[in-house]
Short mmCIF file of C-alpha atoms in Angstrom, two decimals:
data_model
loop_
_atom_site.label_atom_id
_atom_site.label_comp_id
_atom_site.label_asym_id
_atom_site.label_seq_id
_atom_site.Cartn_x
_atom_site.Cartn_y
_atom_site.Cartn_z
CA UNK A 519 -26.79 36.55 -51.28
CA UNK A 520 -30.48 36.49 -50.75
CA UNK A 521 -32.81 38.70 -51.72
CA UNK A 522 -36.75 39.39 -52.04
CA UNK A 523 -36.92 40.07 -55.96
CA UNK A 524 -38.16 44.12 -56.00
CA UNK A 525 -36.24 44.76 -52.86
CA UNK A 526 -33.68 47.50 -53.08
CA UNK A 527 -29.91 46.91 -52.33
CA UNK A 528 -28.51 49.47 -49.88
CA UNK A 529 -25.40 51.39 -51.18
CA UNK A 530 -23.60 50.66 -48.39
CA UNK A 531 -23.53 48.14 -44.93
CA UNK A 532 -23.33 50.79 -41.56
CA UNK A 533 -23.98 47.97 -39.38
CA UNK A 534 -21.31 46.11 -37.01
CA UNK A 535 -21.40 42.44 -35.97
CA UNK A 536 -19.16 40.01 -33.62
CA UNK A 537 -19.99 37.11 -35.12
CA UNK A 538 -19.85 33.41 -33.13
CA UNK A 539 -17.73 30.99 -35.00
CA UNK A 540 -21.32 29.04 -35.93
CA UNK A 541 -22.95 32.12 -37.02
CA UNK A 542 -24.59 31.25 -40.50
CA UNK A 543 -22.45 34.12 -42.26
CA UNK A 544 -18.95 32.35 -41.80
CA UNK A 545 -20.01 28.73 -40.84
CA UNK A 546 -19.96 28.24 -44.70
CA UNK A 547 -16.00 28.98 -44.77
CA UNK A 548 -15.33 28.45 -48.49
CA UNK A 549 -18.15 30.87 -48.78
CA UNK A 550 -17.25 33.56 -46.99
CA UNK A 551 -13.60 33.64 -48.47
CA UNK A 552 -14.94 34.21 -51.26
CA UNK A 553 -17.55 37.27 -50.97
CA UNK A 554 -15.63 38.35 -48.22
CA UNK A 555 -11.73 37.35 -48.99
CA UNK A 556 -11.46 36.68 -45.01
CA UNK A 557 -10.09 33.13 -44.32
CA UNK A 558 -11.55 31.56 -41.15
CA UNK A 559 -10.81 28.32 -39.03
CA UNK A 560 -12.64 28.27 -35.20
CA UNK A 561 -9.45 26.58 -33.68
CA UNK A 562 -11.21 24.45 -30.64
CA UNK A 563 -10.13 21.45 -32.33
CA UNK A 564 -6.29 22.93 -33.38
CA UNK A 565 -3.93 21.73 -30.14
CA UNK A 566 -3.07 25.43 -28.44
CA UNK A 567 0.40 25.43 -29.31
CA UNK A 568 -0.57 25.46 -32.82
CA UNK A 569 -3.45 27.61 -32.50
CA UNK A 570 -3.06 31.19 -34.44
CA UNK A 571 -6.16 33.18 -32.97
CA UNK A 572 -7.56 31.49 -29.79
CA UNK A 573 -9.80 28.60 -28.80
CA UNK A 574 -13.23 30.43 -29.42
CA UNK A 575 -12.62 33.40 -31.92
CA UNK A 576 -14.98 35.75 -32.90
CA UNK A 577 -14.74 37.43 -36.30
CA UNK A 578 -15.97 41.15 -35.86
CA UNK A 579 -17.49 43.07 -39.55
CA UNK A 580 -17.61 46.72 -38.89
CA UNK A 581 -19.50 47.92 -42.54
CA UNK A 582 -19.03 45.12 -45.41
CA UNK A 583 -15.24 44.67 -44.13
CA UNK A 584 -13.91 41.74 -41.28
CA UNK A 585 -11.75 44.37 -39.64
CA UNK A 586 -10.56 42.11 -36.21
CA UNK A 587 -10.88 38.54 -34.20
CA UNK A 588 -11.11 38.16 -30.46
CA UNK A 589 -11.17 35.52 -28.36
CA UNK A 590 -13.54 35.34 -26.14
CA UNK A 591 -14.69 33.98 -22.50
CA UNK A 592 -17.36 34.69 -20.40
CA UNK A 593 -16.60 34.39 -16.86
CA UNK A 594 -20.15 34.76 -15.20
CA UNK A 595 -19.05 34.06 -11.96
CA UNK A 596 -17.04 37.13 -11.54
CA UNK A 597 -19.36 39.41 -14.35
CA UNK A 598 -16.90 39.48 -16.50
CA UNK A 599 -16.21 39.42 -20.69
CA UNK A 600 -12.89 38.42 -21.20
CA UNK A 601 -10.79 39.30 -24.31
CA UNK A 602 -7.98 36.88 -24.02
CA UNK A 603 -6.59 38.23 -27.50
CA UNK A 604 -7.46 40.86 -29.90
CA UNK A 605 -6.42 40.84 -33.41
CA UNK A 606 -6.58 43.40 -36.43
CA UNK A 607 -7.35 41.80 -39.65
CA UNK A 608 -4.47 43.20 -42.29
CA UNK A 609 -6.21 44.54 -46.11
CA UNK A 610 -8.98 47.05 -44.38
CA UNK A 611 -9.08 51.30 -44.46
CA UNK A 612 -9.80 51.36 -41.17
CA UNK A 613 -7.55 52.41 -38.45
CA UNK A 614 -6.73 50.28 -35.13
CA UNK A 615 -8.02 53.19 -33.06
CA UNK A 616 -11.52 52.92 -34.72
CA UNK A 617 -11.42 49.69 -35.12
CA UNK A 618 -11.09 49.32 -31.60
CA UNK A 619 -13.86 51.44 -30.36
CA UNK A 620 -16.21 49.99 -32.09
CA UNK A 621 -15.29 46.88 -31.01
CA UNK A 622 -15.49 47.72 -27.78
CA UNK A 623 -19.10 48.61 -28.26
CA UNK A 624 -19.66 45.14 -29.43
CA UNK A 625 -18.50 43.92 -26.93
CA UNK A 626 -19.80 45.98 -23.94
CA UNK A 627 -23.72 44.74 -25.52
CA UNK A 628 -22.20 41.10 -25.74
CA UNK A 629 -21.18 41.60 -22.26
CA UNK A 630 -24.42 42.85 -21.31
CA UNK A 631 -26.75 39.85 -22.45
CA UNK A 632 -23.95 37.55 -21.43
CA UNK A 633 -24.54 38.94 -17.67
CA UNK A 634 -21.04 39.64 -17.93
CA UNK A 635 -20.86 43.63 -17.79
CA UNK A 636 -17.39 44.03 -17.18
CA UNK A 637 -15.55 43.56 -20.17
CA UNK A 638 -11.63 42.37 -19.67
CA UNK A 639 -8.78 42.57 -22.38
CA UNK A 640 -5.85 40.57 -21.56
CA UNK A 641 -2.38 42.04 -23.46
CA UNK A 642 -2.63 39.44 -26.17
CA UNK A 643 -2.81 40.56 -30.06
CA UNK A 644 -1.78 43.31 -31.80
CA UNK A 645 -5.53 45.07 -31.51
CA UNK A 646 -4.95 44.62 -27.23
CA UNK A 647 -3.58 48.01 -26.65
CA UNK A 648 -6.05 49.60 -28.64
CA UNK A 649 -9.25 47.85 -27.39
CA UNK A 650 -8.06 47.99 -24.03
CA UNK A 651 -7.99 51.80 -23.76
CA UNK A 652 -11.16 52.13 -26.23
CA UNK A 653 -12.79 49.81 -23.31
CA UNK A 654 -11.15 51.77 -20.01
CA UNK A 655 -12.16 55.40 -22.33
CA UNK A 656 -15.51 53.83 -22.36
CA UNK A 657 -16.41 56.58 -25.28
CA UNK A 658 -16.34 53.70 -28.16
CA UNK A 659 -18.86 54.34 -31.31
CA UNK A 660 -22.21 53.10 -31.04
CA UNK A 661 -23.63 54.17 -34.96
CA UNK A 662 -20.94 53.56 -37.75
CA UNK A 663 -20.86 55.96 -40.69
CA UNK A 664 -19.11 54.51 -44.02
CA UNK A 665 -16.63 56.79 -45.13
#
């Protein structure tokens, strides 16, 4: 949205990014539905039986895409990241499997500046399966390449 005039515009976004639910891409929700057609709503506030995601739900952009939501929980007193669902955003060319492993790198760096380096998923979400063996495999992407 905002750019140095005589700056170049890269043909396409490689990067990856779990984004907190205050993150100054998606705080802006109107906004970001409509560059990025990806509805948001953090859910802290939503009582849990009528919560769709999770209490504190990440968005996660692999390339220019929002391609999955976890919820999230560091438990520093045991080291560990925990997942406590992991969901695949629907309307994406990306399969759950790579999805997943890239995720998983995500999340093994979050885990490592959150002094939480073991990173948990709980069976919650229909991206669980994958991102749990993408985490146990431990071979998850760490450099995206656009198709």
């Amino acid at each position: 949205a905002y750019l140095r005039a005589g700056q170049s515009v890269p043909r396409r976004d490689r990067g990856t990014a779990l984004l907190c639910p205050f993150d100054p891409l998606i705080f802006f929700r109107p906004r970001v539905e409509r560059w990025f057609d990806f509805h948001y709503r953090i859910e802290i506030y939503t009582p849990a039986d009528k919560r769709q995601h999770g209490y504190y739900v990440y968005p996660f952009l692999l390339g220019t895409d929002f391609v999955a939501r976890v919820d999230l929980k560091a438990d520093r007193a045991n080291g560990a990241l925990i997942v406590k669902a992991a969901w695949c955003e629907p309307g994406h060319d990306h399969d759950a499997s790579e999805v997943a492993r890239h995720l998983a790198a995500e999340l093994r760096e979050l885990g490592h500046w959150t002094r939480c380096p073991r990173v948990v998923v709980l069976p919650k979400g229909d991206l669980a399966d994958d991102l749990s063996s993408a985490v146990e495999a431990g071979d998850e992407a760490t450099v995206w390449s656009a198709p």
